[in-house]
Amino acid sequence: MGNVVKERGLVLEKTFVAVGKQLTQAGVGQKVLELILIGVVFLILVPFLGAHRATDFAIFCIIVLSFDLLYGYMGRLSFGHLLYVGVGAYTVGLALRYLTTNPLLAIVLGIVAACLAGMAVGAITVRIAGAAFALANLAFNRVGWFLVMSPLKDITGGENGLSIRNLSFWYVNFRNPTFRFWFVLASLLLVFLLLRVFTSSSYGVLLRSIKEDEKRVRFLGYNTQFYKWVTFVLAATVAGFGGALTALNYGYVNPNTLDVHANAGIVFACLLGGSGRLYGALLGGIIYMLITNLLPVYFQRWEFFLGVALLLIVFRFRGGIWGGLEALYSGLAARAKSGSSKEGMSR
Amino acid sequence: MSLLTTSGLTKRFGGLVAVNSVDLRIEENETLGVIGPNGSGKTTLFNLLSGFFPPTAGRIFFQGRDVTHLSPEERVKMGMVRTFQLVSVFNSLKVWENLAPCVAWKSGMYHSLWRFMTTPAASTWADSLEALKLVGLEGQAEAIAGELSYGDRRLLEIALALSLRPKLLLLDEPFSGLSDVEIAKVLALLKSLKGKITIGIIEHKISMIVDFVDRLCVMNEGRIICEGNPSEVLTNPLVNECYWGKQETLERAGVSGV
Ligand SMILES: Nc1ncnc2c1ncn2[C@@H]1O[C@H](COP(=O)(O)OP(=O)(O)O)[C@@H](O)[C@H]1O
Ligand SMILES: [Mg+2]
């Protein structure tokens, strides 16, 4: 009996090492494989959650990925990241109401609007160092909230939000949950691929350098303000994409899309999965959504578990779940290397 | 024309005058040593030259151009590169990754921001390795920089500086904290650079660089008290006073201070 368990464990271990080896390699075929893997994970989620929920998860992952670029890679924590989600969502809602009947065009407009908002706000906030950066962004997020709720109430619908009627156009039909799922999954894969390219370039290395010691980077001849701004805008743009998709997934935009309190959830998801790691952001996004969707069913005071998890991460697993897996992988791979000669003897 | 000159360069920290109207001159391809007791303002002087903070008064000219108010990155682009008294490299990155953005930029690999953002860092591997070979670290390219010995990190910092193709290289106590073997390594590297680029080197212990530099500047209490070729400087009574007779100097300061 014990032998069977042991062998199963061994197979599991070998699979784990093999998959890890694949993921740490580079190349085009490699990237395709990764995309398929991510797609499969979401397809597995569909029967359990339903297409609509799974779509929600994927959108959340896009937003967490965008945040990870800013926070995980460049080391700049913002409490106002949802402003861009909101800008993307409201732009889609308003565009489909007043400008166009084409949801794809509305998405493009949403992305452009978030990009412009990021350019404007980023130009001011990236100059600010430390905690004040997080708070300055929070302030702008509050301004966005105020605009939606008060001066622009007549077009945004204020607290009641804005429902979208033009959801289908040509073959594009956002009324259909299956279409929405595939569309959002494709979007997630696109975002992932894009960020994968950016973060593994010299620019990606520069981001991690800025995270460690910005001042030192300036003495290497880099205008760090500029690169921080570029990154801020990029993160805002991707977040805007996530917001645009949120609007279409619900056929409805409400002020919750830019509620500053939800920002904590994104930070949490990022840390949980492992910040500064794209797979960490994906894993964190999925697990965070699972926790917040499932735990309340079983426990009334489920936030307690979030708190415990956060403490565990902060004190014990700084690399989050993905960081833990990486450490496990490098340990097992090293053991596999040194143990391959001994294996024959133990049999 | 000198490569770098300063006029009346002054830095005050509250009541303390860390650098006091310094007129410095560094010639093209010269190796200049800056010595002086602890706290005499050597690091502050280099901080001013490299743009770490602005001077309270005075000007800095590089290749005839006024660079007093240029940012550090603009000065680096002109060819003014420095290292730090406490080794400063990116400890969380791999050794070769430390160099990736710099060699990519310097080798003109990227014509645009987009290329910079999308070309894999790994494509700089060959250039990074080349830069590491210069300091003999190519064997540790894949190691995490923070796990290197202090001496090796110093070598990495110098490789980083050299990868920026400096015209003027400012080294702040490159030997401090290093073992004798490591010092010999760094010194050999610097000797191979001598005459090819302009070097400014701060050192606390005179004996370390006396054979290596073309000219010495001695700083004390924010001023350059004497400069000239090494043998001249070392026989100057003022220098001996500030190094060995500090107590006496302090006592007489009130009387003889002009
Ligand atoms: N950033 C700073 N703020 C305040 N005082 C400083 C600063 N940097 C240096 N000093 C002071 O200026 C004086 C010169 O320091 P420094 O230039 O580091 O000397 P050295 O490098 O010759 O040992 C010292 O008294 C030091 O305390
Ligand atoms: Mg010093």
XYZ file of C-alpha atoms and ligand atoms in Angstrom:
633
model
C 0.000 0.000 0.000
C 2.647 2.489 1.110
C 4.551 1.793 -2.060
C 1.652 2.796 -4.267
C 1.266 6.085 -2.425
C 4.974 6.667 -2.655
C 5.013 5.949 -6.383
C 2.072 8.215 -6.959
C 3.952 10.887 -5.049
C 6.960 10.302 -7.249
C 4.912 10.621 -10.429
C 3.372 13.801 -9.110
C 6.782 15.146 -8.267
C 8.173 14.277 -11.694
C 5.224 15.903 -13.454
C 5.665 18.997 -11.335
C 9.354 19.244 -12.200
C 8.628 18.656 -15.895
C 5.959 21.366 -16.012
C 8.210 23.721 -14.083
C 11.007 23.088 -16.538
C 8.696 23.954 -19.415
C 7.525 27.168 -17.785
C 11.038 28.413 -17.101
C 12.075 28.101 -20.728
C 11.636 30.787 -23.394
C 10.715 30.779 -27.066
C 7.653 31.064 -29.261
C 6.451 27.472 -28.911
C 6.874 27.969 -25.211
C 4.547 30.968 -25.153
C 1.915 29.135 -27.160
C 2.054 26.304 -24.661
C 1.619 28.712 -21.769
C -1.396 30.338 -23.401
C -3.007 26.964 -23.990
C -2.360 26.042 -20.364
C -4.024 29.195 -19.076
C -6.940 28.680 -21.464
C -7.391 25.134 -20.186
C -7.441 26.296 -16.560
C -10.306 28.677 -17.326
C -12.151 26.047 -19.345
C -11.950 23.749 -16.333
C -13.499 26.515 -14.208
C -16.550 26.886 -16.479
C -18.471 23.731 -15.448
C -18.051 24.631 -11.764
C -18.756 28.336 -11.944
C -20.766 28.829 -15.089
C -19.592 30.862 -18.058
C -20.643 34.204 -16.588
C -18.684 33.722 -13.345
C -15.653 32.335 -15.160
C -15.729 35.432 -17.374
C -15.798 37.564 -14.247
C -12.755 35.715 -12.933
C -10.862 36.276 -16.181
C -11.654 40.002 -16.149
C -10.463 40.255 -12.565
C -7.236 38.532 -13.625
C -6.711 41.163 -16.336
C -7.056 43.901 -13.747
C -4.705 42.136 -11.304
C -2.157 41.649 -14.112
C -2.245 45.360 -14.891
C -1.765 46.180 -11.224
C 1.097 43.707 -10.913
C 3.064 45.578 -13.557
C 2.920 48.716 -11.447
C 3.188 47.142 -8.018
C 4.878 43.770 -8.428
C 7.385 44.690 -11.112
C 8.037 48.379 -10.548
C 7.363 48.397 -6.805
C 4.893 51.280 -6.863
C 1.783 50.694 -4.793
C -1.301 52.616 -5.888
C -4.606 52.895 -4.045
C -6.271 54.462 -7.034
C -5.915 51.858 -9.734
C -9.643 51.297 -10.074
C -10.057 54.769 -11.492
C -8.944 53.352 -14.849
C -11.221 50.367 -14.578
C -14.026 52.860 -14.036
C -12.946 55.079 -16.917
C -12.894 52.063 -19.234
C -16.296 50.866 -18.049
C -18.062 54.244 -18.189
C -16.569 55.071 -21.566
C -17.983 51.833 -22.971
C -21.361 52.514 -21.369
C -21.536 56.089 -22.623
C -20.134 55.276 -26.055
C -22.754 52.607 -26.624
C -25.453 54.963 -25.492
C -24.497 58.103 -27.369
C -21.857 57.355 -30.006
C -21.934 53.945 -31.564
C -23.691 50.607 -31.670
C -20.442 48.692 -32.125
C -19.180 47.178 -28.841
C -15.721 46.599 -30.316
C -15.372 50.274 -31.129
C -16.628 51.045 -27.626
C -13.914 48.821 -26.142
C -11.254 50.632 -28.159
C -12.639 53.970 -26.952
C -12.629 52.679 -23.369
C -8.998 51.639 -23.644
C -8.006 54.965 -25.198
C -9.865 56.918 -22.519
C -8.152 54.960 -19.705
C -4.812 55.487 -21.435
C -5.406 59.247 -21.615
C -6.531 59.373 -17.996
C -3.413 57.418 -17.013
C -1.229 59.840 -18.992
C -2.702 62.838 -17.224
C -2.767 61.452 -13.687
C 0.543 59.623 -14.090
C 2.303 62.799 -15.201
C 1.493 64.209 -11.789
C 1.720 61.195 -9.500
C 4.832 59.320 -10.706
C 6.963 62.195 -9.467
C 5.804 61.488 -5.943
C 7.816 59.009 -3.876
C 6.747 56.484 -1.270
C 3.375 56.267 0.445
C 2.362 59.658 -0.902
C 2.245 58.083 -4.373
C -0.390 55.606 -3.226
C -2.402 58.369 -1.593
C -2.160 60.821 -4.480
C -3.603 58.148 -6.748
C -6.293 57.479 -4.182
C -7.143 61.167 -4.315
C -7.566 61.081 -8.095
C -9.690 57.977 -7.796
C -11.921 59.866 -5.342
C -12.161 62.720 -7.817
C -13.352 60.235 -10.436
C -15.916 58.877 -8.006
C -17.128 62.372 -7.247
C -17.439 63.252 -10.939
C -19.522 60.148 -11.607
C -21.763 60.629 -8.586
C -22.350 64.336 -8.709
C -21.537 66.689 -11.601
C -21.935 64.024 -14.294
C -24.860 62.317 -12.584
C -27.217 63.061 -15.450
C -25.226 61.064 -17.978
C -23.640 58.449 -15.684
C -26.806 57.683 -13.771
C -25.094 58.410 -10.447
C -25.653 55.693 -7.886
C -28.015 53.804 -10.156
C -25.458 53.351 -12.876
C -25.951 53.003 -16.552
C -27.443 50.086 -18.428
C -26.199 49.229 -21.882
C -28.697 48.329 -24.577
C -26.528 47.920 -27.663
C -24.776 44.701 -26.818
C -24.822 42.974 -30.157
C -23.517 44.077 -33.486
C -22.784 41.978 -36.533
C -21.309 38.671 -35.237
C -20.322 40.292 -31.986
C -22.976 39.414 -29.444
C -22.280 40.288 -25.844
C -25.705 39.067 -24.818
C -24.478 35.544 -25.276
C -22.554 34.284 -22.176
C -20.575 31.795 -24.238
C -19.458 34.513 -26.630
C -18.545 36.724 -23.675
C -16.490 33.961 -22.128
C -14.469 33.268 -25.261
C -14.028 36.934 -26.016
C -12.773 37.699 -22.514
C -10.555 34.623 -22.408
C -8.952 35.710 -25.682
C -8.514 39.188 -24.210
C -6.872 37.760 -21.103
C -4.477 35.698 -23.198
C -3.641 38.752 -25.285
C -2.929 40.827 -22.178
C -0.875 38.035 -20.677
C 1.183 37.658 -23.833
C 1.776 41.380 -24.063
C 2.871 41.664 -20.444
C 5.000 38.541 -20.814
C 6.880 40.228 -23.650
C 7.224 43.525 -21.789
C 8.375 41.999 -18.527
C 10.984 39.734 -20.071
C 12.564 42.550 -22.094
C 15.357 44.843 -20.944
C 12.571 47.251 -20.045
C 11.261 44.594 -17.672
C 14.684 44.319 -16.076
C 14.749 48.099 -15.794
C 11.419 48.014 -13.933
C 12.831 45.588 -11.400
C 15.903 47.814 -11.075
C 13.671 50.799 -10.361
C 11.837 48.726 -7.774
C 15.066 47.972 -5.948
C 16.747 51.382 -6.135
C 15.364 54.118 -8.335
C 18.063 56.648 -7.538
C 20.770 54.201 -8.608
C 19.025 53.709 -11.961
C 19.307 57.430 -12.626
C 23.083 57.094 -12.277
C 22.967 54.587 -15.106
C 21.640 57.299 -17.383
C 17.956 56.433 -17.308
C 15.307 59.077 -16.876
C 13.325 57.058 -14.366
C 10.414 59.517 -14.285
C 9.763 58.779 -17.921
C 9.862 55.006 -17.548
C 7.689 55.142 -14.441
C 5.200 57.207 -16.402
C 5.220 54.775 -19.326
C 4.574 51.915 -16.926
C 1.827 53.799 -15.146
C 0.116 54.518 -18.458
C 0.489 50.908 -19.560
C -1.043 49.648 -16.323
C -3.888 52.166 -16.620
C -4.545 51.165 -20.227
C -4.771 47.470 -19.433
C -6.970 48.217 -16.424
C -9.208 50.238 -18.750
C -9.487 47.194 -20.986
C -10.585 45.200 -17.943
C -13.145 47.895 -17.123
C -14.495 47.894 -20.679
C -14.971 44.140 -20.489
C -16.660 44.437 -17.087
C -19.222 46.790 -18.594
C -19.965 44.403 -21.446
C -20.028 41.317 -19.236
C -22.788 42.840 -17.074
C -24.417 44.993 -19.724
C -24.379 47.529 -16.983
C -21.965 50.047 -15.453
C -22.177 51.102 -11.853
C -19.992 53.226 -9.580
C -18.634 50.092 -7.879
C -16.259 49.705 -10.837
C -14.250 52.621 -9.471
C -14.858 52.141 -5.778
C -11.549 52.745 -4.010
C -12.331 50.079 -1.411
C -12.118 47.348 -4.018
C -8.484 48.345 -4.614
C -7.476 46.401 -1.510
C -8.796 43.224 -3.141
C -6.466 43.723 -6.095
C -3.464 44.289 -3.855
C -4.455 41.198 -1.917
C -4.840 39.040 -5.018
C -1.454 40.226 -6.211
C 0.251 39.343 -2.931
C -1.602 36.058 -2.559
C -0.498 34.740 -5.939
C 2.954 36.274 -5.700
C 3.668 39.848 -6.751
C 6.114 40.553 -9.551
C 5.175 37.296 -11.270
C 2.608 37.174 -14.060
C 1.552 33.651 -13.111
C 1.277 34.840 -9.548
C -1.181 37.524 -10.646
C -3.265 34.948 -12.550
C -3.254 32.458 -9.709
C -3.888 35.177 -7.140
C -6.777 36.530 -9.203
C -8.435 33.141 -9.487
C -7.900 32.122 -5.858
C -9.008 35.488 -4.526
C -12.200 35.236 -6.560
C -12.763 31.680 -5.358
C -12.316 32.748 -1.743
C -14.593 35.769 -1.983
C -17.226 33.874 -3.961
C -17.238 30.567 -2.092
C -16.257 31.237 1.508
C -19.258 33.487 2.251
C -21.452 30.495 1.411
C -19.962 28.487 4.264
C -18.839 31.082 6.785
C -20.517 34.233 7.885
C -17.307 35.962 8.946
C -15.239 34.791 6.009
C -13.048 37.916 5.904
C -11.244 36.381 8.868
C -9.668 33.834 6.525
C -8.490 36.559 4.177
C -6.811 38.220 7.127
C -5.061 35.032 8.203
C -3.928 34.352 4.634
C -2.541 37.883 4.355
C -0.607 37.528 7.603
C 0.817 34.212 6.422
C 1.983 35.817 3.197
C 3.507 38.834 4.872
C 5.370 36.886 7.545
C 6.119 33.559 5.934
C 5.584 33.462 2.154
C 6.705 36.755 0.695
C 6.650 35.321 -2.812
C 3.009 34.268 -2.466
C 1.737 30.963 -3.784
C 3.606 31.159 -7.063
C 6.805 32.133 -5.266
C 6.340 29.075 -3.039
C 5.877 26.845 -6.065
C 8.996 28.308 -7.647
C 11.019 27.567 -4.537
C 9.604 24.038 -4.414
C 10.431 23.556 -8.066
C 14.033 24.696 -7.800
C 14.459 22.465 -4.744
C 12.995 19.403 -6.467
C 14.829 20.071 -9.714
C 18.110 20.251 -7.820
C 17.235 17.011 -6.028
C 16.287 15.349 -9.317
C 19.639 16.349 -10.720
C 21.717 15.021 -7.836
C 19.395 12.098 -7.111
C 19.213 10.629 -10.620
C 22.394 8.635 -9.988
C 21.192 7.283 -6.644
C 17.746 6.306 -7.870
C 18.901 2.968 -9.282
C 20.224 1.884 -5.888
C 17.067 2.585 -3.917
C 14.969 0.358 -6.149
C 41.021 72.369 -22.360
C 40.303 70.453 -19.182
C 37.656 67.772 -19.256
C 36.102 68.964 -16.036
C 36.445 72.157 -14.070
C 34.606 73.574 -11.110
C 34.626 77.112 -9.820
C 33.789 78.054 -6.267
C 31.912 74.821 -5.719
C 30.280 74.893 -2.292
C 27.879 72.660 -0.408
C 26.414 73.530 2.959
C 24.470 71.191 5.206
C 22.885 73.505 7.726
C 25.807 75.184 9.451
C 28.351 72.692 8.128
C 30.274 73.587 4.989
C 31.039 70.123 3.602
C 32.592 71.439 0.392
C 34.014 74.929 0.547
C 34.599 76.899 -2.690
C 36.504 74.196 -4.481
C 38.177 74.940 -7.800
C 38.895 71.532 -9.280
C 40.339 70.697 -12.654
C 40.627 67.287 -14.274
C 42.480 66.890 -17.552
C 41.490 64.561 -20.353
C 42.689 60.959 -19.761
C 44.306 61.920 -16.494
C 44.057 59.836 -13.348
C 43.358 62.085 -10.394
C 43.416 60.910 -6.791
C 41.392 62.719 -4.148
C 42.550 62.032 -0.617
C 41.814 63.439 2.792
C 40.721 62.395 6.260
C 37.227 61.104 6.974
C 34.589 63.757 6.768
C 36.740 66.112 4.711
C 34.109 66.340 1.972
C 35.434 63.949 -0.674
C 32.177 62.064 -1.167
C 30.199 65.275 -1.074
C 32.429 66.656 -3.822
C 31.716 63.614 -6.023
C 28.023 63.870 -5.199
C 28.091 67.408 -6.540
C 30.000 66.432 -9.664
C 27.615 63.579 -10.459
C 24.438 65.522 -9.705
C 23.382 63.647 -6.585
C 22.362 67.000 -5.143
C 22.785 70.598 -6.334
C 25.568 72.823 -4.989
C 24.826 75.704 -2.652
C 27.086 77.839 -4.812
C 29.555 77.499 -7.660
C 29.562 75.951 -11.104
C 30.608 72.716 -12.790
C 31.803 72.558 -16.392
C 32.199 69.334 -18.347
C 33.809 69.539 -21.779
C 33.286 73.265 -21.590
C 29.573 72.950 -20.998
C 27.897 74.153 -17.808
C 26.395 71.037 -16.242
C 25.717 72.493 -12.789
C 21.983 72.018 -13.062
C 21.797 68.907 -15.234
C 20.150 65.788 -13.817
C 22.297 62.731 -12.999
C 20.990 60.870 -16.046
C 21.872 63.727 -18.382
C 25.395 63.787 -16.977
C 25.708 60.025 -17.482
C 24.670 60.491 -21.095
C 27.479 63.023 -21.490
C 29.946 60.467 -20.154
C 30.174 61.261 -16.425
C 29.774 57.968 -14.569
C 30.319 57.202 -10.903
C 30.418 54.396 -8.381
C 29.422 54.640 -4.739
C 31.386 54.400 -1.512
C 29.094 51.598 -0.347
C 28.779 49.175 -3.248
C 25.526 49.806 -5.050
C 24.323 47.175 -7.495
C 20.905 45.556 -7.912
C 21.037 42.719 -5.419
C 17.752 41.134 -6.392
C 18.746 40.744 -10.047
C 21.035 38.213 -11.612
C 24.548 39.405 -12.296
C 24.057 39.623 -16.059
C 20.649 41.271 -15.631
C 22.329 44.106 -13.774
C 24.039 44.938 -17.036
C 21.205 44.189 -19.471
C 19.538 47.618 -19.730
C 22.890 49.428 -19.907
C 24.624 47.368 -22.563
C 21.448 47.292 -24.644
C 21.188 51.022 -24.560
C 24.868 51.684 -25.200
C 25.221 49.239 -28.058
C 22.415 51.054 -29.867
C 20.398 47.870 -29.990
C 17.156 49.736 -29.544
C 16.121 52.447 -31.910
C 12.867 53.043 -30.168
C 11.045 52.657 -26.902
C 8.976 49.900 -28.459
C 12.075 47.877 -29.356
C 13.425 48.417 -25.871
C 10.184 47.159 -24.379
C 9.744 44.140 -26.604
C 13.219 42.750 -27.302
C 13.985 39.983 -24.799
C 16.567 40.918 -22.199
C 18.274 37.633 -23.040
C 19.357 39.132 -26.375
C 21.812 41.294 -24.427
C 23.413 38.185 -22.947
C 26.491 38.257 -25.211
C 27.148 41.948 -24.584
C 26.560 41.555 -20.853
C 28.994 38.670 -20.737
C 31.543 40.761 -22.604
C 31.225 43.482 -19.973
C 31.559 40.897 -17.198
C 34.695 39.419 -18.759
C 36.369 42.776 -18.292
C 36.210 42.281 -14.524
C 36.470 38.488 -14.540
C 32.909 37.817 -13.400
C 31.698 35.953 -16.483
C 31.634 32.699 -14.504
C 28.994 34.101 -12.165
C 26.696 35.673 -14.743
C 23.733 33.547 -13.662
C 24.178 34.101 -9.930
C 21.984 36.487 -7.953
C 24.020 39.668 -7.479
C 23.161 39.867 -3.772
C 24.809 36.497 -3.190
C 28.220 37.596 -4.488
C 31.019 38.543 -2.115
C 31.420 42.233 -1.391
C 34.518 42.340 -3.567
C 32.765 40.725 -6.500
C 29.870 43.127 -6.155
C 32.405 45.956 -6.288
C 33.741 44.476 -9.516
C 30.200 44.203 -10.833
C 29.594 47.852 -10.012
C 32.713 48.801 -11.934
C 31.611 46.629 -14.874
C 28.271 48.418 -14.750
C 30.022 51.784 -14.850
C 32.311 50.721 -17.705
C 29.396 49.383 -19.741
C 28.179 52.990 -19.921
C 31.398 53.871 -21.813
C 32.409 56.709 -19.506
C 34.644 59.584 -20.503
C 35.042 60.421 -16.833
C 34.835 57.659 -14.262
C 34.445 58.765 -10.653
C 35.258 56.054 -8.123
C 34.457 56.620 -4.463
C 36.809 54.489 -2.320
C 36.723 51.454 -4.617
C 39.016 49.521 -2.273
C 37.124 49.965 0.976
C 35.844 46.750 2.495
C 37.858 44.569 0.118
C 40.388 41.859 0.950
C 43.979 42.164 -0.262
C 43.335 39.744 -3.114
C 40.254 41.657 -4.185
C 42.126 44.953 -3.968
C 44.804 43.578 -6.264
C 42.086 42.556 -8.752
C 40.413 45.959 -8.775
C 43.740 47.768 -8.956
C 44.845 45.662 -11.926
C 41.607 46.480 -13.703
C 41.989 50.199 -13.017
C 45.584 50.143 -14.209
C 44.403 48.651 -17.495
C 42.039 51.611 -17.892
C 44.594 54.255 -16.974
C 45.314 56.629 -19.812
C 42.351 55.409 -21.836
C 39.676 57.214 -19.897
C 39.697 59.953 -17.305
C 39.534 58.642 -13.770
C 38.823 60.428 -10.523
C 39.424 58.213 -7.527
C 38.755 58.897 -3.868
C 40.856 57.010 -1.393
C 41.263 57.324 2.321
C 44.635 55.587 2.509
C 47.247 57.444 0.470
C 49.605 54.493 0.093
C 46.985 52.580 -1.857
C 46.945 54.849 -4.887
C 50.139 56.809 -4.720
C 51.805 54.746 -7.468
C 48.708 54.700 -9.591
C 47.561 58.301 -9.959
C 49.042 61.098 -12.061
C 48.045 63.825 -9.681
C 46.767 64.074 -6.126
C 44.315 66.494 -4.544
C 44.202 66.649 -0.774
C 40.992 67.746 0.883
C 40.560 68.883 4.428
C 37.468 70.373 6.006
C 35.847 70.937 2.644
C 38.793 72.630 0.958
C 41.491 71.438 -1.383
C 44.533 72.229 0.688
C 47.136 71.059 -1.752
C 47.486 69.419 -5.144
C 50.250 68.276 -7.438
C 52.117 65.145 -8.395
C 52.117 62.473 -5.677
C 55.668 62.858 -4.456
C 55.291 66.621 -4.080
C 52.049 66.262 -2.217
C 53.308 63.654 0.197
C 56.197 65.801 1.305
C 53.960 68.809 1.824
C 53.854 69.682 5.540
C 50.199 70.714 5.298
C 49.244 67.192 4.296
C 51.131 65.589 7.106
C 49.493 67.987 9.433
C 45.959 67.181 8.394
C 46.604 63.449 8.465
C 48.788 63.080 11.526
C 48.582 66.293 13.436
C 44.887 66.833 13.442
C 44.752 67.582 17.120
C 47.388 70.240 16.788
C 45.727 71.761 13.757
C 42.459 72.038 15.594
C 44.140 73.744 18.487
C 45.803 76.237 16.248
C 42.803 76.797 14.044
C 41.587 79.748 16.078
C 44.969 81.417 15.959
C 46.217 80.793 12.455
C 42.940 80.566 10.579
C 43.063 83.309 7.977
N 23.617 64.292 2.903
C 24.239 64.872 3.927
N 23.539 65.586 4.842
C 24.178 66.192 5.870
N 25.482 66.145 6.076
C 26.237 65.455 5.209
C 25.656 64.781 4.093
N 26.646 64.177 3.397
C 27.783 64.454 4.054
N 27.554 65.217 5.133
C 28.569 65.746 6.052
O 29.521 66.406 5.274
C 30.832 66.140 5.762
C 31.680 65.549 4.656
O 31.244 64.211 4.437
P 31.810 63.322 3.258
O 31.781 64.124 2.006
O 31.048 62.080 3.257
O 33.292 63.073 3.723
P 34.351 62.012 3.192
O 33.787 61.322 2.028
O 35.562 62.843 2.880
O 34.621 61.101 4.348
C 30.673 65.232 6.960
O 30.724 66.022 8.136
C 29.310 64.643 6.776
O 28.718 64.365 8.025
Mg 33.372 59.330 1.678
